[in-house]
Every structure is written in structure tokens, then in C-alpha cells.
Short mmCIF file of C-alpha atoms in Angstrom, two decimals:
data_model
loop_
_atom_site.label_atom_id
_atom_site.label_comp_id
_atom_site.label_asym_id
_atom_site.label_seq_id
_atom_site.Cartn_x
_atom_site.Cartn_y
_atom_site.Cartn_z
CA MET K 1 -0.07 -0.01 -0.01
CA ILE K 2 1.02 3.74 -0.59
CA SER K 3 2.51 4.91 2.85
CA GLN K 4 0.92 8.38 2.87
CA PRO K 5 -2.68 8.50 1.91
CA GLY K 6 -2.92 12.11 0.91
CA LYS K 7 -0.13 11.80 -1.66
CA ALA K 8 -2.04 8.59 -2.73
CA ARG K 9 -5.08 10.39 -3.46
CA LYS K 10 -3.24 13.18 -5.42
CA TRP K 11 -1.40 10.57 -7.53
CA CYS K 12 -4.63 8.68 -8.26
CA ASP K 13 -6.24 12.01 -9.25
CA ARG K 14 -3.37 12.83 -11.69
CA HIS K 15 -3.38 9.34 -13.02
CA LEU K 16 -7.04 9.28 -13.74
CA ARG K 17 -6.60 12.75 -15.68
CA GLY K 18 -3.92 11.34 -17.53
CA CYS K 19 -5.74 8.29 -18.60
CA TYR K 20 -9.16 9.65 -19.47
CA ARG K 21 -7.76 12.67 -21.32
CA HIS K 22 -7.14 10.42 -24.20
CA MET K 23 -9.68 7.48 -23.62
CA PRO K 24 -12.89 9.24 -24.95
CA THR K 25 -11.21 10.25 -28.29
CA ASP K 26 -8.72 7.46 -29.24
CA SER K 27 -8.91 4.93 -26.53
CA VAL K 28 -5.04 4.54 -26.46
CA ILE K 29 -3.07 3.27 -23.65
CA GLU K 30 0.77 3.46 -23.88
CA LEU K 31 2.93 0.91 -22.29
CA GLY K 32 6.56 2.20 -22.17
CA ILE K 33 9.69 -0.07 -21.67
CA VAL K 34 12.87 1.75 -20.47
CA LEU K 35 16.17 0.51 -22.31
CA TYR K 36 18.82 1.55 -19.67
CA PRO K 37 22.51 0.25 -19.74
CA GLY K 38 22.67 -3.60 -19.37
CA VAL K 39 18.89 -4.17 -19.93
CA GLN K 40 18.01 -7.61 -20.62
CA MET K 41 16.61 -7.49 -24.18
CA ALA K 42 14.69 -10.80 -23.98
CA THR K 43 12.37 -9.18 -21.62
CA VAL K 44 12.05 -6.09 -23.50
CA LEU K 45 11.08 -8.11 -26.60
CA GLY K 46 8.98 -10.62 -24.64
CA LEU K 47 6.85 -7.90 -23.07
CA THR K 48 6.50 -6.27 -26.39
CA ASP K 49 5.27 -9.42 -27.94
CA LEU K 50 2.92 -10.17 -24.95
CA PHE K 51 1.32 -6.77 -25.35
CA GLY K 52 1.07 -7.60 -28.97
CA ILE K 53 -0.64 -10.74 -28.31
CA ALA K 54 -2.98 -9.25 -25.99
CA GLN K 55 -3.86 -6.49 -28.54
CA GLN K 56 -4.84 -9.02 -31.29
CA GLY K 57 -7.53 -10.65 -29.13
CA ALA K 58 -10.83 -9.22 -30.46
CA GLY K 59 -12.87 -10.04 -27.21
CA ALA K 60 -16.44 -11.63 -26.96
CA PRO K 61 -19.15 -10.03 -28.97
CA ASP K 62 -20.78 -8.75 -25.67
CA GLU K 63 -17.55 -7.40 -24.35
CA PRO K 64 -16.88 -3.48 -24.66
CA ARG K 65 -14.49 -2.75 -27.22
CA ARG K 66 -10.74 -2.86 -25.67
CA PRO K 67 -8.51 0.17 -25.93
CA ARG K 68 -5.71 0.10 -28.40
CA LEU K 69 -2.25 -0.56 -26.85
CA ARG K 70 0.76 1.39 -27.86
CA VAL K 71 3.95 -0.27 -26.95
CA SER K 72 7.03 2.11 -27.07
CA HIS K 73 10.59 1.66 -25.97
CA TRP K 74 12.70 4.60 -24.32
CA GLN K 75 16.43 5.23 -24.45
CA LEU K 76 18.66 8.16 -23.72
CA ASP K 77 18.85 10.72 -26.60
CA ASP K 78 22.22 11.74 -28.07
CA THR K 79 22.99 14.23 -25.38
CA GLY K 80 22.77 11.41 -22.87
CA ARG K 81 20.30 13.72 -20.64
CA ARG K 82 16.68 12.66 -21.29
CA PRO K 83 15.17 9.36 -22.44
CA GLU K 84 13.25 9.43 -25.93
CA ARG K 85 11.23 6.91 -27.85
CA ILE K 86 13.16 4.82 -30.05
CA HIS K 87 10.37 2.20 -30.93
CA ASP K 88 6.80 3.22 -31.21
CA SER K 89 4.10 0.44 -32.29
CA ASP K 90 1.49 3.07 -32.98
CA PRO K 91 3.51 6.20 -34.00
CA GLY K 92 0.13 8.17 -35.07
CA ALA K 93 -1.33 8.13 -31.61
CA ASP K 94 -1.50 11.23 -29.48
CA CYS K 95 -0.77 10.19 -25.89
CA SER K 96 2.01 9.70 -23.32
CA PRO K 97 2.83 6.46 -21.24
CA SER K 98 0.32 5.27 -18.78
CA VAL K 99 3.23 3.09 -17.31
CA LEU K 100 6.88 2.84 -17.59
CA ILE K 101 8.51 -0.57 -17.16
CA LEU K 102 12.19 -1.01 -16.01
CA PRO K 103 13.31 -4.43 -17.08
CA PRO K 104 15.96 -6.90 -15.58
CA SER K 105 19.62 -6.54 -16.18
CA LEU K 106 22.10 -9.16 -16.92
CA ARG K 107 24.82 -7.24 -15.60
CA ALA K 108 25.29 -6.07 -12.01
CA PRO K 109 22.52 -3.80 -10.73
CA ILE K 110 22.76 -0.31 -12.25
CA SER K 111 24.89 1.99 -10.31
CA ALA K 112 23.82 5.15 -8.76
CA GLU K 113 25.77 7.05 -11.29
CA ALA K 114 24.44 5.44 -14.33
CA ALA K 115 20.95 5.89 -13.03
CA ARG K 116 21.27 9.58 -12.70
CA PRO K 117 20.02 10.57 -16.01
CA TYR K 118 16.89 8.61 -15.58
CA ARG K 119 16.18 9.62 -11.90
CA ASP K 120 14.54 12.93 -12.33
CA TRP K 121 12.76 11.83 -15.62
CA LEU K 122 11.16 8.88 -13.81
CA ARG K 123 10.12 11.06 -10.83
CA GLN K 124 8.62 13.69 -13.08
CA GLN K 125 6.67 11.05 -15.06
CA HIS K 126 5.46 9.65 -11.76
CA ASP K 127 4.51 13.11 -10.78
CA THR K 128 2.17 13.35 -13.68
CA GLY K 129 0.45 10.20 -12.97
CA VAL K 130 2.49 7.62 -14.86
CA ARG K 131 2.73 4.10 -13.12
CA LEU K 132 6.22 2.97 -12.55
CA ALA K 133 7.08 -0.77 -12.80
CA SER K 134 10.18 -2.75 -12.41
CA VAL K 135 11.25 -6.56 -12.77
CA CYS K 136 14.07 -8.12 -10.98
CA ALA K 137 17.19 -5.82 -10.81
CA GLY K 138 15.14 -2.95 -12.37
CA ALA K 139 14.04 -2.25 -8.86
CA PHE K 140 17.58 -0.83 -8.45
CA LEU K 141 16.79 1.91 -10.90
CA LEU K 142 13.26 2.52 -9.22
CA GLY K 143 15.11 2.70 -5.98
CA GLU K 144 17.35 5.47 -7.19
CA THR K 145 14.30 7.83 -7.70
CA GLY K 146 13.66 7.93 -3.98
CA LEU K 147 10.14 7.00 -4.69
CA LEU K 148 10.31 3.73 -2.76
CA ALA K 149 11.26 4.93 0.84
CA GLY K 150 8.79 3.60 3.21
CA ARG K 151 7.21 1.25 0.63
CA THR K 152 7.30 -2.55 0.36
CA VAL K 153 8.68 -3.94 -2.71
CA THR K 154 10.24 -7.16 -4.19
CA THR K 155 12.99 -8.06 -6.42
CA HIS K 156 15.08 -11.33 -7.36
CA TRP K 157 15.73 -13.10 -4.29
CA LEU K 158 19.45 -13.24 -5.15
CA HIS K 159 19.60 -9.41 -4.98
CA ALA K 160 17.92 -9.19 -1.60
CA GLU K 161 21.07 -8.59 0.60
CA GLY K 162 22.37 -5.99 -1.89
CA PHE K 163 19.05 -4.10 -2.14
CA ARG K 164 18.48 -3.72 1.74
CA ALA K 165 22.10 -2.53 1.96
CA ARG K 166 21.74 0.15 -0.91
CA PHE K 167 18.06 1.17 0.08
CA PRO K 168 17.77 0.63 3.98
CA ASP K 169 14.59 2.76 4.15
CA VAL K 170 12.71 0.67 1.69
CA ARG K 171 10.87 -2.49 2.98
CA LEU K 172 11.80 -5.52 0.91
CA ASP K 173 9.86 -8.82 0.75
CA ALA K 174 11.77 -11.04 -1.63
CA ASP K 175 9.16 -14.07 -1.08
CA GLN K 176 6.62 -12.22 -3.18
CA LEU K 177 6.81 -12.48 -6.85
CA ILE K 178 4.85 -9.33 -7.65
CA ILE K 179 3.77 -6.35 -5.27
CA ASP K 180 1.18 -3.90 -6.79
CA ALA K 181 0.78 -0.66 -4.93
CA ASP K 182 -1.15 0.80 -7.93
CA ASP K 183 1.31 3.63 -8.85
CA ILE K 184 4.48 1.67 -8.39
CA ILE K 185 4.53 -2.06 -9.16
CA THR K 186 7.60 -4.41 -8.40
CA ALA K 187 8.03 -8.05 -9.80
CA GLY K 188 10.76 -10.42 -8.65
CA GLY K 189 12.81 -12.93 -10.62
CA LEU K 190 13.86 -12.59 -14.24
CA MET K 191 11.02 -14.43 -15.73
CA ALA K 192 8.50 -12.50 -13.49
CA TRP K 193 8.08 -10.06 -16.43
CA THR K 194 5.41 -12.55 -17.77
CA ASP K 195 3.60 -11.99 -14.42
CA LEU K 196 3.99 -8.17 -14.59
CA GLY K 197 2.79 -8.22 -18.30
CA LEU K 198 -0.36 -10.19 -17.44
CA ARG K 199 -1.11 -7.96 -14.67
CA LEU K 200 -0.85 -4.81 -16.73
CA VAL K 201 -3.04 -6.44 -19.63
CA ASP K 202 -5.70 -7.33 -16.71
CA ARG K 203 -5.49 -3.78 -15.72
CA TYR K 204 -5.82 -2.24 -19.09
CA LEU K 205 -7.70 -4.58 -21.17
CA GLY K 206 -9.59 -6.68 -18.49
CA ALA K 207 -9.52 -10.21 -16.95
CA ARG K 208 -10.81 -11.93 -20.23
CA ALA K 209 -7.98 -10.33 -22.16
CA MET K 210 -5.48 -11.41 -19.59
CA ILE K 211 -6.70 -15.05 -19.55
CA ASP K 212 -6.71 -15.06 -23.40
CA THR K 213 -3.15 -14.00 -23.53
CA ALA K 214 -1.97 -16.46 -20.88
CA GLN K 215 -3.72 -19.33 -22.64
CA MET K 216 -1.99 -18.34 -26.05
CA LEU K 217 1.44 -18.07 -24.46
CA VAL K 218 0.79 -21.17 -22.34
CA ILE K 219 1.79 -19.49 -19.15
CA ASP K 220 0.15 -19.39 -15.54
CA PRO K 221 -1.79 -16.30 -14.69
CA PRO K 222 -0.39 -14.17 -11.84
CA GLY K 223 -0.62 -15.76 -8.44
CA ARG K 224 2.71 -17.51 -7.85
CA GLN K 225 5.00 -16.48 -5.14
CA GLN K 226 8.83 -16.10 -5.20
CA ARG K 227 9.62 -18.14 -2.44
CA TYR K 228 8.34 -21.26 -4.23
CA TYR K 229 11.78 -21.11 -6.37
CA SER K 230 14.22 -18.94 -4.01
CA ALA K 231 16.95 -21.22 -2.11
CA PHE K 232 18.16 -20.12 1.18
CA ALA K 233 21.04 -17.75 0.84
CA PRO K 234 22.39 -16.79 4.29
CA ARG K 235 24.48 -13.95 4.96
CA LEU K 236 28.16 -14.91 5.21
CA ASN K 237 29.94 -11.49 4.73
CA HIS K 238 29.28 -10.08 8.12
CA GLY K 239 32.65 -10.58 9.52
CA ASP K 240 31.93 -12.30 12.67
CA GLY K 241 34.47 -15.37 12.56
CA ALA K 242 32.72 -17.19 15.38
CA ILE K 243 29.38 -16.97 13.89
CA LEU K 244 30.56 -17.94 10.62
CA ALA K 245 32.23 -21.20 11.62
CA VAL K 246 28.82 -22.12 13.30
CA GLN K 247 27.03 -21.35 10.06
CA HIS K 248 29.44 -23.52 8.01
CA TRP K 249 29.27 -26.35 10.39
CA LEU K 250 25.37 -26.40 10.37
CA GLN K 251 25.28 -26.21 6.65
CA GLU K 252 27.69 -29.14 6.66
CA ASN K 253 25.58 -31.28 9.12
CA ALA K 254 22.24 -30.13 7.73
CA ALA K 255 21.27 -28.46 10.94
CA GLN K 256 20.82 -31.85 12.64
CA GLU K 257 22.27 -30.49 15.77
CA VAL K 258 20.67 -27.36 16.91
CA ALA K 259 20.99 -27.50 20.71
CA LEU K 260 21.70 -23.78 21.88
CA ALA K 261 24.56 -25.09 24.28
CA ALA K 262 26.42 -27.02 21.54
CA LEU K 263 26.29 -24.19 19.22
CA ALA K 264 27.59 -21.58 21.66
CA GLN K 265 30.13 -24.15 22.69
CA ARG K 266 31.26 -24.22 19.28
CA ALA K 267 31.47 -20.77 18.75
CA GLY K 268 33.39 -20.31 22.00
CA LEU K 269 30.75 -17.97 23.42
CA GLU K 270 28.48 -17.40 26.27
CA GLU K 271 24.96 -18.48 25.20
CA ARG K 272 23.30 -15.12 25.59
CA THR K 273 26.21 -13.47 23.72
CA PHE K 274 26.06 -16.18 20.98
CA LEU K 275 22.26 -15.44 20.47
CA ARG K 276 22.84 -11.87 20.15
CA ARG K 277 25.89 -11.94 17.83
CA PHE K 278 24.17 -14.63 15.74
CA ARG K 279 21.07 -12.46 15.09
CA LYS K 280 23.24 -9.40 14.55
CA ALA K 281 25.36 -11.28 12.01
CA THR K 282 22.58 -13.45 10.08
CA GLY K 283 19.45 -11.12 10.67
CA MET K 284 17.49 -14.26 12.18
CA THR K 285 17.17 -16.53 15.17
CA THR K 286 19.17 -19.82 15.55
CA THR K 287 15.60 -21.65 15.13
CA ASP K 288 14.65 -19.88 11.99
CA TYR K 289 18.01 -20.19 10.46
CA CYS K 290 18.17 -24.10 11.16
CA GLN K 291 14.54 -24.42 9.98
CA ARG K 292 15.51 -22.92 6.56
CA ILE K 293 18.61 -25.20 6.33
CA ARG K 294 16.35 -28.15 7.10
CA VAL K 295 13.56 -27.20 4.57
CA GLY K 296 16.24 -26.51 1.97
CA ARG K 297 17.45 -30.12 2.34
CA ALA K 298 13.86 -31.11 2.15
CA ARG K 299 13.18 -29.48 -1.10
CA GLU K 300 16.02 -31.25 -2.50
CA LEU K 301 14.78 -34.73 -1.40
CA LEU K 302 11.14 -33.84 -2.76
CA GLN K 303 12.46 -32.85 -6.03
CA ALA K 304 14.90 -35.84 -6.60
CA SER K 305 13.42 -38.79 -4.54
CA ARG K 306 10.26 -40.95 -4.07
CA LEU K 307 10.57 -41.00 -0.27
CA PRO K 308 7.34 -40.86 1.55
CA LEU K 309 6.95 -37.45 3.12
CA GLU K 310 7.28 -39.01 6.69
CA ARG K 311 10.59 -40.32 5.62
CA VAL K 312 11.67 -36.91 4.33
CA ALA K 313 10.59 -35.29 7.66
CA TRP K 314 12.91 -37.82 9.54
CA GLU K 315 15.82 -37.30 7.20
CA VAL K 316 15.99 -33.59 7.83
CA GLY K 317 15.65 -33.73 11.51
CA TYR K 318 11.65 -33.79 12.33
CA ALA K 319 10.25 -36.70 14.28
CA ASP K 320 6.83 -35.19 13.76
CA PRO K 321 5.61 -35.15 10.24
CA GLY K 322 2.87 -32.64 11.05
CA ALA K 323 5.34 -30.15 12.51
CA PHE K 324 7.54 -30.60 9.48
CA ARG K 325 4.57 -29.87 7.13
CA LYS K 326 3.89 -26.70 9.08
CA VAL K 327 7.37 -25.52 9.05
CA PHE K 328 7.73 -26.21 5.36
CA THR K 329 4.46 -24.59 4.27
CA ARG K 330 5.27 -21.45 6.28
CA ILE K 331 8.76 -21.03 4.75
CA VAL K 332 8.16 -22.18 1.13
CA GLY K 333 4.19 -21.11 0.70
CA LEU K 334 3.50 -24.66 -0.41
CA SER K 335 2.69 -27.88 1.51
CA PRO K 336 5.52 -30.65 1.05
CA GLY K 337 3.12 -32.62 -1.31
CA ALA K 338 2.12 -29.69 -3.39
CA TYR K 339 5.92 -28.77 -3.70
CA ARG K 340 6.76 -32.37 -4.84
CA ARG K 341 3.87 -32.36 -7.39
CA ARG K 342 4.84 -29.00 -8.87
CA PHE K 343 8.58 -29.48 -8.85
CA GLY K 344 9.46 -33.32 -8.51
CA THR K 345 11.77 -34.78 -11.22
CA THR K 346 11.27 -38.39 -10.46
CA PRO K 347 8.37 -40.15 -12.13
CA GLY K 348 5.57 -41.48 -9.83
CA THR K 349 6.32 -39.04 -7.05
CA SER K 350 3.53 -38.40 -4.68
CA GLY K 351 2.35 -37.26 -1.33
#
């Protein structure tokens, strides 16, 4: 949700004026894609095709006529100071973007210096009612605008630690594949552009157009979560050697021995000191940390073996299958059985 209701209302008013200024006359909605340095062109072209496929659907006879989509690509002009359209699917249209999309990057996330030419322009666009959307590392460019302060957003789970360090005033929820705050939309992984694209088709052309597009592309409609796919990536660069040694030991032993006294002894610390330093270094309690290691091992077993769920629970340190199911579902977002059905690679797996 937008953190400041007054600003949210003002933004919505501006956005509605921007949308309806053109809708009664030509019913054109422009979806802009920003080509910043290092941008993943597969996403740029994929979104362009997805919107093109959505546009081709005529809709049912009883459905109101759909607006026309104008897909544009934006890149810095020759002066390197301001983006301009370099691709336009409907050059005769007289409108400005309703949304600007910041795709992923195959390089390291864009630096603050490289983002500078886009920063003020994106803020100005947002101030006039343009939605801003990012996919994966595109959230770093969005973060440089300062518009994410106090908001909850997502990015690729591999970028989570770097994003938090660079934008400490932004709340990051990397478990979510897409977070939609209306004026700002963020999507997680590299392929989350399909989810974002369908979300925008739903918003601008309606649910029927979105389903038609998903069926044509044979992809799932929005509703997945990024935590279905993310591996546990603990902090290891915190500089606390005693805690790091315990982390390595837990990983090697799949967190089978998690008694506090044993962990503190291994670290050479008093128990209260160990707990405080462990949480400071890793950002979580020892219980949560060990649960995530165990669940990570359980995911591997569920994907690659036909072991019954009770045996999987036992193998990763849970004598009570019910407790295992509860922990697994809380962390992954799917039950162990649902996870195996979705991601299992061994024929005949069940549970």
C-alpha cells in the first residue's frame, strides 16, 4: 500500500486525468519500456510480444471494445540527458505513457551514477500520473528515484541483501513475486516479466484479455510466489568469524544438531552473547536459520526422490511429520506434497 494516503489520492487524481484525457477520443494506452544500460533485451522483446498478443484478441461480442495498446521503447537521446522513444508500435497516436517498465539487467544492478540521467525523468513521469514498474534488478533503478522510501517492494531473491544495503529505507519482501501498490509495481525474478505483463493486461484490457493472453502463451496467470523458487542464501559476509564457523558447521551437518548449548560452545561464546551475535550477523534467530537449512534439504529430497513425506521429515530432523509440514509450508508457501507435485523430477512421486 502507498504509505501516505494524501499523496496517494493526489497521485490517483493525476493518473485518472492522464488516462481519461485520451480514452474518450482515441482509446489508446501507451506501455513504455525503458532501455537503460545492461537491460535484458529478452524481457524487452518478450513484453513487446506479450502486449502485441493481448492486442490481437478481439474479445467476445458482448464485451466492450478494448482500448488500443501502444508499446514504446525509451532510451537516452544523443545528449545522454533525457530518454526518448526509439520504438513505437503506434506512432500516429497522441498520448503519453500510462506505465513505464524497468526490465531486469544481466549485469550487476545499475549504479547510482548510471541511474542519474533517468532519476529525475522517472520522478517527473510519476508526478504526472505515470505508473512505474520494475522487474528483478530493475528495482535498483526504481530505488534511485527515492520513490520507494517507506514502501514494500520485491526484487530477485539473489539481490535481496544488496538491495537492503543500498536502500535501507525501503521494506523488501523477496518472498513475493509481484507487489502492486497501484502507482508502483515491482516484480521479482528474471521471468517475472510474464506476471507483470499479464497484470498490466488485466488492468488495462480486463480479465478476459489477460486469460486469453495467458492461454495463448501457455503460461500461468499471476498468483505465484517467489519463495516457491528461492533457495536459502544466508548472510556470510558479516565479518563475525565465530558465527561464520557455526554457520559452516550447520550447513555441513544439515542443521541436525541445534541445541543452543552445543552451538554456543562451538562458537566459544556464552549462550546469551552467542544468540545476540548470531542474530546481528545473520538477521534471524538460530531456530529460524536451522529451519531454513532443513527445509532447503527437504526441497532437494522432494524434487529428486520418491521417499514418503514422513521419511523426508525424518531425514531432515523432524520426528513429527505434522510439525515438518507446518514449518515447510510457512517457509515455502506450498505444502510438501504440493511442492513435490509441482517440482518433482522423479516419475511417480506423490504425497
